PDB file of C-alpha atoms in Angstrom:
ATOM      1  CA  MET A   1     165.391-121.729  12.897  1.00  0.00           C
ATOM      2  CA  LYS A   2     164.931-125.380  12.073  1.00  0.00           C
ATOM      3  CA  LEU A   3     166.155-126.164  15.497  1.00  0.00           C
ATOM      4  CA  ASP A   4     163.379-123.955  16.890  1.00  0.00           C
ATOM      5  CA  GLU A   5     161.031-125.788  14.553  1.00  0.00           C
ATOM      6  CA  LEU A   6     162.296-129.173  15.850  1.00  0.00           C
ATOM      7  CA  ARG A   7     161.589-128.091  19.391  1.00  0.00           C
ATOM      8  CA  SER A   8     158.189-126.953  18.741  1.00  0.00           C
ATOM      9  CA  ALA A   9     157.570-130.589  17.044  1.00  0.00           C
ATOM     10  CA  LEU A  10     158.771-132.463  20.014  1.00  0.00           C
ATOM     11  CA  ASP A  11     156.873-130.312  22.267  1.00  0.00           C
ATOM     12  CA  ALA A  12     153.716-131.001  20.325  1.00  0.00           C
ATOM     13  CA  LEU A  13     154.539-134.868  20.471  1.00  0.00           C
ATOM     14  CA  ALA A  14     154.787-134.588  24.253  1.00  0.00           C
ATOM     15  CA  MET A  15     151.356-133.572  24.444  1.00  0.00           C
ATOM     16  CA  GLY A  16     150.493-137.077  23.442  1.00  0.00           C
ATOM     17  CA  PRO A  17     147.040-138.306  23.974  1.00  0.00           C
ATOM     18  CA  ARG A  18     145.685-134.898  22.757  1.00  0.00           C
ATOM     19  CA  HIS A  19     146.946-135.783  19.186  1.00  0.00           C
ATOM     20  CA  GLN A  20     145.363-138.267  16.774  1.00  0.00           C
ATOM     21  CA  TRP A  21     147.856-140.817  15.351  1.00  0.00           C
ATOM     22  CA  ALA A  22     147.491-139.159  11.933  1.00  0.00           C
ATOM     23  CA  ASP A  23     148.776-135.858  13.434  1.00  0.00           C
ATOM     24  CA  VAL A  24     151.478-137.729  15.344  1.00  0.00           C
ATOM     25  CA  ARG A  25     152.790-139.604  12.273  1.00  0.00           C
ATOM     26  CA  GLN A  26     152.835-136.372  10.221  1.00  0.00           C
ATOM     27  CA  ILE A  27     155.069-134.611  12.929  1.00  0.00           C
ATOM     28  CA  ALA A  28     157.180-137.661  13.389  1.00  0.00           C
ATOM     29  CA  GLY A  29     158.137-137.700   9.537  1.00  0.00           C
ATOM     30  CA  THR A  30     159.718-134.145   9.876  1.00  0.00           C
ATOM     31  CA  LEU A  31     161.899-134.737  12.887  1.00  0.00           C
ATOM     32  CA  ALA A  32     164.990-136.356  11.297  1.00  0.00           C
ATOM     33  CA  PRO A  33     165.079-134.180   8.090  1.00  0.00           C
ATOM     34  CA  LEU A  34     165.004-131.107  10.218  1.00  0.00           C
ATOM     35  CA  VAL A  35     168.118-132.270  12.230  1.00  0.00           C
ATOM     36  CA  TRP A  36     169.835-133.559   9.267  1.00  0.00           C
ATOM     37  CA  ASP A  37     169.489-130.241   7.584  1.00  0.00           C
ATOM     38  CA  GLU A  38     170.753-128.513  10.612  1.00  0.00           C
ATOM     39  CA  LEU A  39     173.745-130.804  10.988  1.00  0.00           C
ATOM     40  CA  LYS A  40     174.755-130.011   7.243  1.00  0.00           C
ATOM     41  CA  ALA A  41     173.985-126.283   7.874  1.00  0.00           C
ATOM     42  CA  HIS A  42     176.355-126.097  10.866  1.00  0.00           C
ATOM     43  CA  GLY A  43     179.052-127.893   9.084  1.00  0.00           C
ATOM     44  CA  LEU A  44     178.905-130.839  11.310  1.00  0.00           C
ATOM     45  CA  TRP A  45     177.631-133.567   9.060  1.00  0.00           C
ATOM     46  CA  ASP A  46     181.024-134.272   7.395  1.00  0.00           C
ATOM     47  CA  GLU A  47     182.705-134.297  10.819  1.00  0.00           C
ATOM     48  CA  LEU A  48     180.426-136.965  12.363  1.00  0.00           C
ATOM     49  CA  PRO A  49     182.115-140.298  12.685  1.00  0.00           C
ATOM     50  CA  GLU A  50     180.509-142.706  10.024  1.00  0.00           C
ATOM     51  CA  HIS A  51     178.563-144.706  12.686  1.00  0.00           C
ATOM     52  CA  ASP A  52     176.966-141.563  13.771  1.00  0.00           C
ATOM     53  CA  GLN A  53     175.972-140.749  10.313  1.00  0.00           C
ATOM     54  CA  ALA A  54     174.375-144.216  10.221  1.00  0.00           C
ATOM     55  CA  ALA A  55     172.376-143.404  13.182  1.00  0.00           C
ATOM     56  CA  VAL A  56     171.054-140.230  11.726  1.00  0.00           C
ATOM     57  CA  TYR A  57     170.203-142.176   8.567  1.00  0.00           C
ATOM     58  CA  TRP A  58     168.358-144.692  10.879  1.00  0.00           C
ATOM     59  CA  ALA A  59     166.431-141.907  12.282  1.00  0.00           C
ATOM     60  CA  LEU A  60     165.434-140.750   8.792  1.00  0.00           C
ATOM     61  CA  ALA A  61     164.110-144.146   7.870  1.00  0.00           C
ATOM     62  CA  ASP A  62     162.394-144.431  11.321  1.00  0.00           C
ATOM     63  CA  GLY A  63     160.464-141.200  10.605  1.00  0.00           C
ATOM     64  CA  HIS A  64     159.664-142.177   7.173  1.00  0.00           C
ATOM     65  CA  ASN A  65     158.286-145.541   8.440  1.00  0.00           C
ATOM     66  CA  LEU A  66     156.175-143.945  11.175  1.00  0.00           C
ATOM     67  CA  ALA A  67     154.783-141.389   8.754  1.00  0.00           C
ATOM     68  CA  ALA A  68     153.432-144.237   6.650  1.00  0.00           C
ATOM     69  CA  ALA A  69     152.395-146.444   9.570  1.00  0.00           C
ATOM     70  CA  HIS A  70     148.560-146.821  10.069  1.00  0.00           C
ATOM     71  CA  ALA A  71     148.973-147.818  13.742  1.00  0.00           C
ATOM     72  CA  PRO A  72     151.083-146.410  16.565  1.00  0.00           C
ATOM     73  CA  ASN A  73     154.616-147.746  17.218  1.00  0.00           C
ATOM     74  CA  PRO A  74     155.629-146.247  20.725  1.00  0.00           C
ATOM     75  CA  PRO A  75     159.076-147.747  20.902  1.00  0.00           C
ATOM     76  CA  ARG A  76     160.121-146.655  17.443  1.00  0.00           C
ATOM     77  CA  LEU A  77     158.758-143.164  18.089  1.00  0.00           C
ATOM     78  CA  ALA A  78     160.605-143.006  21.365  1.00  0.00           C
ATOM     79  CA  ARG A  79     163.689-144.003  19.782  1.00  0.00           C
ATOM     80  CA  LEU A  80     163.301-141.474  17.157  1.00  0.00           C
ATOM     81  CA  ILE A  81     162.778-138.631  19.453  1.00  0.00           C
ATOM     82  CA  SER A  82     165.650-139.539  21.585  1.00  0.00           C
ATOM     83  CA  GLU A  83     167.945-139.751  18.514  1.00  0.00           C
ATOM     84  CA  VAL A  84     166.954-136.319  17.062  1.00  0.00           C
ATOM     85  CA  ALA A  85     167.310-134.736  20.419  1.00  0.00           C
ATOM     86  CA  TYR A  86     170.768-135.929  20.689  1.00  0.00           C
ATOM     87  CA  PHE A  87     171.903-134.630  17.426  1.00  0.00           C
ATOM     88  CA  ALA A  88     170.058-131.347  17.778  1.00  0.00           C
ATOM     89  CA  GLU A  89     172.075-130.982  21.016  1.00  0.00           C
ATOM     90  CA  GLU A  90     175.348-131.554  19.204  1.00  0.00           C
ATOM     91  CA  CYS A  91     174.276-128.639  16.834  1.00  0.00           C
ATOM     92  CA  GLU A  92     174.120-126.341  19.775  1.00  0.00           C
ATOM     93  CA  ARG A  93     177.198-127.136  21.615  1.00  0.00           C
ATOM     94  CA  PRO A  94     178.958-125.592  23.473  1.00  0.00           C
ATOM     95  CA  SER A  95     175.726-123.944  24.664  1.00  0.00           C
ATOM     96  CA  SER A  96     175.189-124.675  28.354  1.00  0.00           C
ATOM     97  CA  GLU A  97     171.449-124.394  27.836  1.00  0.00           C
ATOM     98  CA  ARG A  98     169.709-127.736  28.219  1.00  0.00           C
ATOM     99  CA  ARG A  99     166.628-127.612  25.972  1.00  0.00           C
ATOM    100  CA  TRP A 100     166.850-131.127  24.606  1.00  0.00           C
ATOM    101  CA  PRO A 101     165.961-133.293  27.718  1.00  0.00           C
ATOM    102  CA  GLU A 102     164.715-136.078  25.346  1.00  0.00           C
ATOM    103  CA  ALA A 103     168.407-137.016  24.511  1.00  0.00           C
ATOM    104  CA  GLN A 104     169.784-139.807  26.623  1.00  0.00           C
ATOM    105  CA  PRO A 105     172.717-138.365  28.690  1.00  0.00           C
ATOM    106  CA  ASP A 106     175.046-141.401  28.008  1.00  0.00           C
ATOM    107  CA  ARG A 107     174.448-141.478  24.408  1.00  0.00           C
ATOM    108  CA  ALA A 108     177.904-140.223  23.360  1.00  0.00           C
ATOM    109  CA  ARG A 109     179.467-142.949  25.788  1.00  0.00           C
ATOM    110  CA  GLU A 110     177.381-145.655  24.094  1.00  0.00           C
ATOM    111  CA  ALA A 111     178.748-144.760  20.706  1.00  0.00           C
ATOM    112  CA  VAL A 112     182.249-144.924  21.994  1.00  0.00           C
ATOM    113  CA  ASP A 113     181.664-148.219  23.596  1.00  0.00           C
ATOM    114  CA  ALA A 114     179.869-149.556  20.466  1.00  0.00           C
ATOM    115  CA  VAL A 115     183.208-148.830  18.434  1.00  0.00           C
ATOM    116  CA  GLU A 116     185.113-150.990  20.946  1.00  0.00           C
ATOM    117  CA  PHE A 117     182.455-153.731  20.835  1.00  0.00           C
ATOM    118  CA  GLU A 118     182.841-153.992  17.066  1.00  0.00           C
ATOM    119  CA  GLY A 119     186.470-154.272  17.345  1.00  0.00           C
ATOM    120  CA  GLN A 120     186.155-157.125  19.860  1.00  0.00           C
ATOM    121  CA  TYR A 121     183.429-158.736  17.950  1.00  0.00           C
ATOM    122  CA  GLY A 122     185.702-158.722  14.693  1.00  0.00           C
ATOM    123  CA  THR A 123     188.451-160.738  16.610  1.00  0.00           C
ATOM    124  CA  LEU A 124     186.156-163.584  17.431  1.00  0.00           C
ATOM    125  CA  SER A 125     186.018-166.816  15.407  1.00  0.00           C
ATOM    126  CA  PRO A 126     182.918-167.349  13.375  1.00  0.00           C
ATOM    127  CA  ARG A 127     181.641-169.982  15.846  1.00  0.00           C
ATOM    128  CA  TRP A 128     182.101-167.474  18.835  1.00  0.00           C
ATOM    129  CA  MET A 129     180.466-164.853  16.801  1.00  0.00           C
ATOM    130  CA  VAL A 130     177.337-167.003  16.437  1.00  0.00           C
ATOM    131  CA  GLU A 131     177.439-167.981  20.140  1.00  0.00           C
ATOM    132  CA  THR A 132     177.979-164.306  21.346  1.00  0.00           C
ATOM    133  CA  LEU A 133     174.966-163.137  19.196  1.00  0.00           C
ATOM    134  CA  ARG A 134     172.833-166.178  20.376  1.00  0.00           C
ATOM    135  CA  ARG A 135     173.437-165.254  23.996  1.00  0.00           C
ATOM    136  CA  MET A 136     172.345-161.699  23.375  1.00  0.00           C
ATOM    137  CA  GLU A 137     168.759-162.872  22.074  1.00  0.00           C
ATOM    138  CA  THR A 138     165.982-162.543  24.755  1.00  0.00           C
ATOM    139  CA  ALA A 139     166.029-165.649  26.907  1.00  0.00           C
ATOM    140  CA  ARG A 140     163.502-168.315  25.917  1.00  0.00           C
ATOM    141  CA  LYS A 141     160.951-169.876  28.453  1.00  0.00           C
ATOM    142  CA  PRO A 142     161.925-173.512  29.358  1.00  0.00           C
ATOM    143  CA  ALA A 143     159.796-176.050  27.530  1.00  0.00           C
ATOM    144  CA  GLY A 144     158.433-178.628  29.956  1.00  0.00           C
ATOM    145  CA  TRP A 145     161.192-179.925  32.181  1.00  0.00           C
ATOM    146  CA  GLU A 146     163.902-179.521  29.515  1.00  0.00           C
ATOM    147  CA  ARG A 147     165.822-176.316  29.464  1.00  0.00           C
ATOM    148  CA  ASP A 148     168.808-175.482  27.507  1.00  0.00           C
ATOM    149  CA  GLN A 149     171.472-174.780  29.854  1.00  0.00           C
ATOM    150  CA  ARG A 150     173.115-172.403  27.514  1.00  0.00           C
ATOM    151  CA  GLN A 151     170.144-170.082  27.688  1.00  0.00           C
ATOM    152  CA  ALA A 152     170.966-168.367  31.023  1.00  0.00           C
ATOM    153  CA  GLU A 153     169.985-164.714  31.730  1.00  0.00           C
ATOM    154  CA  ARG A 154     170.948-162.568  28.960  1.00  0.00           C
ATOM    155  CA  PRO A 155     174.340-160.907  29.869  1.00  0.00           C
ATOM    156  CA  SER A 156     175.498-157.440  28.904  1.00  0.00           C
ATOM    157  CA  LEU A 157     177.127-157.311  25.484  1.00  0.00           C
ATOM    158  CA  SER A 158     180.593-156.220  26.961  1.00  0.00           C
ATOM    159  CA  VAL A 159     180.427-159.322  29.346  1.00  0.00           C
ATOM    160  CA  ALA A 160     179.460-161.714  26.430  1.00  0.00           C
ATOM    161  CA  LEU A 161     182.297-160.402  24.351  1.00  0.00           C
ATOM    162  CA  PHE A 162     184.688-160.570  27.145  1.00  0.00           C
ATOM    163  CA  ALA A 163     183.612-164.269  27.746  1.00  0.00           C
ATOM    164  CA  ALA A 164     184.027-165.228  24.220  1.00  0.00           C
ATOM    165  CA  SER A 165     187.360-163.785  23.937  1.00  0.00           C
ATOM    166  CA  GLU A 166     188.826-165.399  27.042  1.00  0.00           C
ATOM    167  CA  ALA A 167     187.216-168.712  25.996  1.00  0.00           C
ATOM    168  CA  MET A 168     189.220-168.464  22.674  1.00  0.00           C
ATOM    169  CA  LYS A 169     192.437-167.726  24.524  1.00  0.00           C
ATOM    170  CA  ARG A 170     191.837-171.040  26.263  1.00  0.00           C
ATOM    171  CA  HIS A 171     191.130-172.644  22.902  1.00  0.00           C
ATOM    172  CA  GLN A 172     187.620-173.500  24.279  1.00  0.00           C
ATOM    173  CA  ALA A 173     184.923-174.238  21.883  1.00  0.00           C
ATOM    174  CA  PRO A 174     181.334-172.885  22.344  1.00  0.00           C
ATOM    175  CA  PRO A 175     178.980-175.152  24.405  1.00  0.00           C
ATOM    176  CA  GLU A 176     176.719-177.631  22.512  1.00  0.00           C
ATOM    177  CA  PRO A 177     173.078-177.471  22.733  1.00  0.00           C
ATOM    178  CA  ALA A 178     171.437-179.256  25.554  1.00  0.00           C
ATOM    179  CA  SER A 179     168.325-180.085  23.964  1.00  0.00           C
ATOM    180  CA  TYR A 180     167.733-181.871  20.770  1.00  0.00           C
ATOM    181  CA  ASP A 181     165.348-179.248  19.377  1.00  0.00           C
ATOM    182  CA  ASP A 182     167.416-176.253  20.031  1.00  0.00           C
ATOM    183  CA  ARG A 183     167.906-174.162  16.843  1.00  0.00           C
ATOM    184  CA  SER A 184     169.224-171.162  18.510  1.00  0.00           C
ATOM    185  CA  SER A 185     172.772-171.276  17.181  1.00  0.00           C
ATOM    186  CA  GLU A 186     171.344-172.284  13.538  1.00  0.00           C
ATOM    187  CA  ASN A 187     169.422-169.073  13.765  1.00  0.00           C
ATOM    188  CA  SER A 188     172.317-166.948  15.042  1.00  0.00           C
ATOM    189  CA  THR A 189     174.469-168.210  12.219  1.00  0.00           C
ATOM    190  CA  GLY A 190     172.073-166.394   9.751  1.00  0.00           C
ATOM    191  CA  VAL A 191     172.246-163.232  11.976  1.00  0.00           C
ATOM    192  CA  VAL A 192     176.090-163.289  11.823  1.00  0.00           C
ATOM    193  CA  ARG A 193     175.907-163.616   8.195  1.00  0.00           C
ATOM    194  CA  ARG A 194     173.574-160.605   7.773  1.00  0.00           C
ATOM    195  CA  LEU A 195     175.518-158.542  10.367  1.00  0.00           C
ATOM    196  CA  ASN A 196     178.891-159.139   8.728  1.00  0.00           C
ATOM    197  CA  ARG A 197     177.504-158.063   5.264  1.00  0.00           C
ATOM    198  CA  LEU A 198     176.830-154.595   6.731  1.00  0.00           C
ATOM    199  CA  PRO A 199     179.419-151.788   6.412  1.00  0.00           C
ATOM    200  CA  GLN A 200     181.541-151.351   9.536  1.00  0.00           C
ATOM    201  CA  GLU A 201     179.663-148.209  10.683  1.00  0.00           C
ATOM    202  CA  TRP A 202     176.387-150.027  10.463  1.00  0.00           C
ATOM    203  CA  ARG A 203     177.698-152.891  12.520  1.00  0.00           C
ATOM    204  CA  ILE A 204     178.746-150.524  15.154  1.00  0.00           C
ATOM    205  CA  GLU A 205     175.295-149.002  15.131  1.00  0.00           C
ATOM    206  CA  VAL A 206     173.598-152.346  15.365  1.00  0.00           C
ATOM    207  CA  LEU A 207     175.821-153.418  18.315  1.00  0.00           C
ATOM    208  CA  ARG A 208     175.059-150.175  20.030  1.00  0.00           C
ATOM    209  CA  ARG A 209     171.322-150.971  19.883  1.00  0.00           C
ATOM    210  CA  VAL A 210     172.091-154.478  21.035  1.00  0.00           C
ATOM    211  CA  ALA A 211     173.947-153.270  24.015  1.00  0.00           C
ATOM    212  CA  GLN A 212     170.828-151.312  24.844  1.00  0.00           C
ATOM    213  CA  GLY A 213     168.866-154.628  24.985  1.00  0.00           C
ATOM    214  CA  GLY A 214     167.878-155.008  21.277  1.00  0.00           C
ATOM    215  CA  SER A 215     167.558-158.240  19.461  1.00  0.00           C
ATOM    216  CA  PRO A 216     170.654-158.873  17.200  1.00  0.00           C
ATOM    217  CA  ALA A 217     168.280-160.779  14.742  1.00  0.00           C
ATOM    218  CA  HIS A 218     165.758-157.904  14.644  1.00  0.00           C
ATOM    219  CA  LEU A 219     168.458-155.121  14.412  1.00  0.00           C
ATOM    220  CA  ALA A 220     170.562-156.835  11.705  1.00  0.00           C
ATOM    221  CA  SER A 221     167.394-157.336   9.452  1.00  0.00           C
ATOM    222  CA  GLU A 222     166.222-153.802  10.253  1.00  0.00           C
ATOM    223  CA  ALA A 223     169.597-152.259   9.291  1.00  0.00           C
ATOM    224  CA  ALA A 224     169.500-153.857   5.900  1.00  0.00           C
ATOM    225  CA  THR A 225     165.910-152.590   5.407  1.00  0.00           C
ATOM    226  CA  THR A 226     166.871-149.232   6.584  1.00  0.00           C
ATOM    227  CA  ILE A 227     169.528-148.880   3.900  1.00  0.00           C
ATOM    228  CA  ASN A 228     166.940-149.906   1.239  1.00  0.00           C
ATOM    229  CA  VAL A 229     164.670-147.236   2.603  1.00  0.00           C
ATOM    230  CA  LEU A 230     167.278-144.635   2.394  1.00  0.00           C
ATOM    231  CA  HIS A 231     167.866-145.406  -1.148  1.00  0.00           C
ATOM    232  CA  SER A 232     164.136-145.430  -2.166  1.00  0.00           C
ATOM    233  CA  ALA A 233     162.857-142.568   0.038  1.00  0.00           C
ATOM    234  CA  PHE A 234     165.776-140.182   0.333  1.00  0.00           C
ATOM    235  CA  GLY A 235     168.074-141.076  -2.561  1.00  0.00           C
ATOM    236  CA  VAL A 236     171.062-141.982  -0.388  1.00  0.00           C
ATOM    237  CA  SER A 237     172.789-145.005  -1.892  1.00  0.00           C
ATOM    238  CA  LEU A 238     174.936-146.862   0.669  1.00  0.00           C
ATOM    239  CA  ALA A 239     176.507-150.057   1.385  1.00  0.00           C
ATOM    240  CA  TRP A 240     176.118-152.934  -1.113  1.00  0.00           C
ATOM    241  CA  ASN A 241     174.434-150.627  -3.755  1.00  0.00           C
ATOM    242  CA  ALA A 242     176.666-147.629  -2.945  1.00  0.00           C
ATOM    243  CA  ARG A 243     176.534-145.146  -5.717  1.00  0.00           C
ATOM    244  CA  ARG A 244     177.116-141.555  -4.687  1.00  0.00           C
ATOM    245  CA  ARG A 245     174.617-139.065  -6.321  1.00  0.00           C
ATOM    246  CA  PRO A 246     176.292-135.976  -7.800  1.00  0.00           C
TER     247      PRO A 246
END
């Protein structure tokens, strides 16, 4: 029954402009709790890989934040809708009925790839971790005639990780900045520190979102904030403040 309720909620959101933001955010706040309850009711929650559990937790925090937001956040809402539709579809397997078209068709493959990415990332030296995440940030505009030659077009995460691994095999160091005012490596050092503090399953989920085109700096910070939201809003204690509730 909760899946039917979720389907109705997604259909209501699809009406878009007919709704005021106050109505949209109220509906958004219900989506992830519905699919979370349904995963548990179907006995699937404990069977999910921990990185998929992290994705559901992230959806809970997204819905909570949207429900409290005073202005629309279309990217976050689209991400939330896609995620809850994917896990709703998981609840209905092996049904052949396709009633969750909002789910990304390659979502399961992304999660498998992200596990591999996290394993590759973990084999890198600290300097190559920094360089890899630096390369995954959105390319900057050149300032005047100077251009940091390291700041080429952003590669895919798989390409960046492979390139770093191959360079390490050749005992090659990351390239030096081409301009005196480049602080991108310094910034990425802090990102690596924040990412490495996260539990492994959260690193996997962050890297899945980086592979989709997200900013490592933004996502590493958002993951930490999400864990705090889960604790304060849902009573779920994880990571560095992990204390299981009875």
